[in-house]
mmCIF file of C-alpha atoms in Angstrom:
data_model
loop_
_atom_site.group_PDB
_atom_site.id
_atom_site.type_symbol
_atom_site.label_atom_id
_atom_site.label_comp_id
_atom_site.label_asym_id
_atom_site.label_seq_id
_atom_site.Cartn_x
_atom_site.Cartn_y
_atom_site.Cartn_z
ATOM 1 C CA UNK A 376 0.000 0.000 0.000
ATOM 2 C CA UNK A 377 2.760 2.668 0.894
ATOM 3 C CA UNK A 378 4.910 1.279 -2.355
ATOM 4 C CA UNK A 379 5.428 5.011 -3.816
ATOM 5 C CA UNK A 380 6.544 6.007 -0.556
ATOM 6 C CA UNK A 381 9.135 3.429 0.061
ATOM 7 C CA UNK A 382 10.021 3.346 -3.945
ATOM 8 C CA UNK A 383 11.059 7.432 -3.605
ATOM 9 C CA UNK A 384 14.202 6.284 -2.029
ATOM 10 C CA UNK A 385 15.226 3.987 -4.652
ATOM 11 C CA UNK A 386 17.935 4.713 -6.491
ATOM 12 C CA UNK A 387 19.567 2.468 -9.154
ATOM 13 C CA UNK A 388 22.371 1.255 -7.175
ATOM 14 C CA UNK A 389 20.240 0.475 -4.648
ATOM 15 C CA UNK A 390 17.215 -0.984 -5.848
ATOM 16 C CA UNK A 391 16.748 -4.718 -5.784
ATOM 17 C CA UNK A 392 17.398 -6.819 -9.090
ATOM 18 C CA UNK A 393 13.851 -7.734 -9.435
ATOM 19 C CA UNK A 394 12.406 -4.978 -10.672
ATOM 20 C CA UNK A 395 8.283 -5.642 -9.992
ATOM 21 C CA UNK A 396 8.589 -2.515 -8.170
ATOM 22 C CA UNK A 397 8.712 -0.471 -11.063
ATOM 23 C CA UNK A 398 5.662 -2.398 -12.592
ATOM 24 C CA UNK A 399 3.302 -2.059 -9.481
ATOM 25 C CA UNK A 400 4.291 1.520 -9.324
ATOM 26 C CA UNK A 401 3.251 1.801 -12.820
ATOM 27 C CA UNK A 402 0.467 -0.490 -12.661
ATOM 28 C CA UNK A 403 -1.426 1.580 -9.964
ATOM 29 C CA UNK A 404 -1.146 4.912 -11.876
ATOM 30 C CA UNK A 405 -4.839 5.505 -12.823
ATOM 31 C CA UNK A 406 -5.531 6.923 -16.267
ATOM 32 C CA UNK A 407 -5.932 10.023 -15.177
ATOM 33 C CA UNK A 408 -1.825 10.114 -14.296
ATOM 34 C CA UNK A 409 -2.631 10.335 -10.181
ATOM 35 C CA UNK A 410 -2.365 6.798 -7.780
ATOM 36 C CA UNK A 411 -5.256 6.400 -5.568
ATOM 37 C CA UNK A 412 -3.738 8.283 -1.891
ATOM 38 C CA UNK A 413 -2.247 5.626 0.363
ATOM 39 C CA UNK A 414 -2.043 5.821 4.384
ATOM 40 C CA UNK A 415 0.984 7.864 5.391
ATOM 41 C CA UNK A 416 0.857 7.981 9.079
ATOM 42 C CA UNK A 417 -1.718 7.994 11.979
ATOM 43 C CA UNK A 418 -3.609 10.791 13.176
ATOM 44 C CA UNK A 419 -5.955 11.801 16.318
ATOM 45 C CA UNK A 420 -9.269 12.066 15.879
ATOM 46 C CA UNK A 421 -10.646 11.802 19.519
ATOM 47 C CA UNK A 422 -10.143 10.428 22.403
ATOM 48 C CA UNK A 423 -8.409 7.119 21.706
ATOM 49 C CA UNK A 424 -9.626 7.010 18.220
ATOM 50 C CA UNK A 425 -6.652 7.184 15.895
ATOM 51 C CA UNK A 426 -7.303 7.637 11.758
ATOM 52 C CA UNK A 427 -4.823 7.801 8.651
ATOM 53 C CA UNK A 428 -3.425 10.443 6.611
ATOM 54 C CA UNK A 429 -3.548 10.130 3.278
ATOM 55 C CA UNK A 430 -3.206 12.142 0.135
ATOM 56 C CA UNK A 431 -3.609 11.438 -3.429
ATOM 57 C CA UNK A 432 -1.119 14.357 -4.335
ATOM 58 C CA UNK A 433 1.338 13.093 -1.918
ATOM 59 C CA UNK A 434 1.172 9.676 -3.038
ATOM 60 C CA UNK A 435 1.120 10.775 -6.986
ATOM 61 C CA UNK A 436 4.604 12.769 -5.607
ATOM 62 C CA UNK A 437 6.135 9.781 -4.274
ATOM 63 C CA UNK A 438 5.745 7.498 -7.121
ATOM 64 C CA UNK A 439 6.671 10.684 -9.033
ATOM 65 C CA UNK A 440 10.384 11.249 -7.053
ATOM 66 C CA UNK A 441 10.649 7.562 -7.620
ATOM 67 C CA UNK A 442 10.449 7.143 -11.096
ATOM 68 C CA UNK A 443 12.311 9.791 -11.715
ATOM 69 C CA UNK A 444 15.242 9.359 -9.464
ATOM 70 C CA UNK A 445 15.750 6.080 -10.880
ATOM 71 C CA UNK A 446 15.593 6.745 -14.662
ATOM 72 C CA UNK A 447 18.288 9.822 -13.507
ATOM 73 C CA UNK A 448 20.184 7.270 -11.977
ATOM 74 C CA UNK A 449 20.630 4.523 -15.064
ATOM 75 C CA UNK A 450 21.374 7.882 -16.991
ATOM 76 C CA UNK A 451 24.077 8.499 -14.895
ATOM 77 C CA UNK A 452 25.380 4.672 -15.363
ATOM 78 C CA UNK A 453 24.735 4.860 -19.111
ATOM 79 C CA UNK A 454 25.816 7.789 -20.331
ATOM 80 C CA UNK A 455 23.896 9.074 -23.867
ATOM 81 C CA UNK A 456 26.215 7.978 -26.734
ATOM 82 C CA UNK A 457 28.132 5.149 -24.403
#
C-alpha cells in the first residue's frame, strides 16, 4: 500500500534486481496520471480514536520522485552515446 513512498528512495544502485517494483508503481497509476492516496501515518481524531493520513497528491509525488530518481540514476550509469 505505501509502495510510492518506500520506492522514492530507490535509487539504481540500490534498488533490488527484481524490478516488480517499477511495474506495481506503474500499474497503480490511474488513467488520469494520479495513484489512488495511500495511508501515510496515523492521526488523532478523539479520544483514543486514531485515523490515517492520506493524500492522493502526496502519493502521486512519491511514485513521481521515484520514477524519476531512478531513470536519472541509469542515466548516470549509461551515459547518452556510451
Amino acid at each position: 500500500a505505501s509502495l510510492p513512498w518506500l520506492a522514492s528512495e530507490v535509487t539504481p544502485d540500490r534498488a533490488p534486481r527484481d524490478l516488480a517494483w517499477i511495474d506495481a508503481l506503474v500499474r497503480g497509476q490511474r488513467l488520469d496520471g494520479a495513484w489512488d492516496a495511500v495511508p501515510l501515518y496515523t492521526i488523532p481524531v478523539r479520544k483514543n480514536v486514531m485515523n490515517w493520513y492520506s493524500s492522493p497528491m502526496v502519493t502521486a509525488s512519491f511514485a513521481y520522485r521515484a520514477l524519476t530518481s531512478y531513470a536519472r540514476g541509469l542515466r548516470r550509469e549509461r551515459p547518452h552515446g556510451a
